[in-house]
Amino acid sequence: MITLIGEGKPLERSKDREVGEGLVRLLDDMEKFITKEVLEEITGFYNQGNKIVDIAATFRMDPDFVFIALFHQARNGNVIWPFAYRISSEVTE
């Protein structure tokens, strides 16, 4: 079973429903795997303050893929440099 998100709530994918029939496959053109060593190197570069585009150039990777790799690492608590944080929408006076 594949869980889909729609209208703010999980949906179950029926076997009859395919991509293109109201479904969009995300990140289809992107690599799905990376070696642990390279992932750790990318994380190290980022934690030292390097920019994602510079890391991507160093490793000859798509910057979007480096972003996804760092997002993965941030979700696992492995990124110490600020990453994709939210700025409060509250107005302070």
Tab-separated table of C-alpha atoms in Angstrom:
chain	number	residue	atom	x	y	z
A	1	MET	CA	0.000	0.000	0.000
A	2	ILE	CA	1.277	3.474	-0.870
A	3	THR	CA	0.108	6.414	1.186
A	4	LEU	CA	-0.560	9.619	-0.702
A	5	ILE	CA	-1.157	13.111	0.584
A	6	GLY	CA	-4.097	15.062	-0.756
A	7	GLU	CA	-6.106	17.962	0.600
A	8	GLY	CA	-4.107	17.859	3.821
A	9	LYS	CA	-4.895	14.251	4.661
A	10	PRO	CA	-3.411	10.861	3.742
A	11	LEU	CA	-5.063	9.001	0.879
A	12	GLU	CA	-4.725	5.367	-0.031
A	13	ARG	CA	-3.620	4.722	-3.583
A	14	SER	CA	-5.917	2.400	-5.396
A	15	LYS	CA	-4.339	-0.068	-7.797
A	16	ASP	CA	-6.412	1.452	-10.576
A	17	ARG	CA	-5.069	4.985	-10.122
A	18	GLU	CA	-1.849	5.746	-11.996
A	19	VAL	CA	0.565	8.633	-12.264
A	20	GLY	CA	-0.904	11.145	-14.687
A	21	GLU	CA	-4.435	10.504	-13.448
A	22	GLY	CA	-4.296	13.226	-10.822
A	23	LEU	CA	-1.061	11.908	-9.294
A	24	VAL	CA	2.383	13.474	-9.613
A	25	ARG	CA	5.576	11.506	-8.981
A	26	LEU	CA	7.952	13.732	-7.025
A	27	LEU	CA	11.712	13.809	-7.649
A	28	ASP	CA	11.412	11.303	-10.478
A	29	ASP	CA	14.446	12.642	-12.324
A	30	MET	CA	16.714	12.551	-9.281
A	31	GLU	CA	19.087	9.895	-8.008
A	32	LYS	CA	17.695	7.981	-5.046
A	33	PHE	CA	20.913	6.611	-3.544
A	34	ILE	CA	24.214	7.961	-2.257
A	35	THR	CA	27.092	6.248	-0.496
A	36	LYS	CA	27.344	6.755	3.238
A	37	GLU	CA	30.853	8.168	2.827
A	38	VAL	CA	29.781	10.819	0.315
A	39	LEU	CA	26.733	11.709	2.423
A	40	GLU	CA	28.993	12.210	5.452
A	41	GLU	CA	31.404	14.343	3.391
A	42	ILE	CA	28.565	16.522	2.089
A	43	THR	CA	27.237	16.932	5.627
A	44	GLY	CA	30.710	17.829	6.882
A	45	PHE	CA	31.157	20.483	4.195
A	46	TYR	CA	27.730	21.941	5.011
A	47	ASN	CA	28.356	21.927	8.767
A	48	GLN	CA	31.583	23.861	8.101
A	49	GLY	CA	29.484	26.623	6.531
A	50	ASN	CA	29.816	25.826	2.826
A	51	LYS	CA	26.915	26.728	0.543
A	52	ILE	CA	24.841	24.022	-1.120
A	53	VAL	CA	25.751	25.236	-4.625
A	54	ASP	CA	29.462	25.121	-3.772
A	55	ILE	CA	29.149	21.608	-2.328
A	56	ALA	CA	27.278	20.531	-5.464
A	57	ALA	CA	30.073	21.903	-7.651
A	58	THR	CA	32.722	20.125	-5.563
A	59	PHE	CA	30.958	16.771	-5.912
A	60	ARG	CA	29.677	17.441	-9.460
A	61	MET	CA	26.101	16.913	-8.310
A	62	ASP	CA	22.802	18.646	-8.888
A	63	PRO	CA	22.302	21.257	-6.106
A	64	ASP	CA	18.769	19.921	-5.646
A	65	PHE	CA	20.175	16.472	-4.871
A	66	VAL	CA	22.602	17.966	-2.334
A	67	PHE	CA	19.642	19.781	-0.754
A	68	ILE	CA	17.667	16.525	-0.515
A	69	ALA	CA	20.695	14.732	0.970
A	70	LEU	CA	21.059	17.462	3.605
A	71	PHE	CA	17.313	17.433	4.254
A	72	HIS	CA	17.629	13.695	4.930
A	73	GLN	CA	20.539	14.359	7.283
A	74	ALA	CA	18.671	17.178	9.065
A	75	ARG	CA	15.681	14.896	9.667
A	76	ASN	CA	18.091	12.442	11.286
A	77	GLY	CA	19.716	15.121	13.445
A	78	ASN	CA	23.044	15.090	11.610
A	79	VAL	CA	23.102	18.719	10.455
A	80	ILE	CA	24.302	21.272	12.996
A	81	TRP	CA	24.439	24.315	10.716
A	82	PRO	CA	21.003	26.023	10.376
A	83	PHE	CA	19.060	24.254	7.635
A	84	ALA	CA	15.657	25.074	6.160
A	85	TYR	CA	14.378	26.611	9.350
A	86	ARG	CA	11.112	28.507	9.642
A	87	ILE	CA	11.027	32.165	10.494
A	88	SER	CA	8.255	32.994	12.925
A	89	SER	CA	5.277	34.668	11.307
A	90	GLU	CA	4.557	36.590	14.521
A	91	VAL	CA	5.239	40.296	14.377
A	92	THR	CA	7.168	41.553	17.380
A	93	GLU	CA	7.114	45.182	18.393
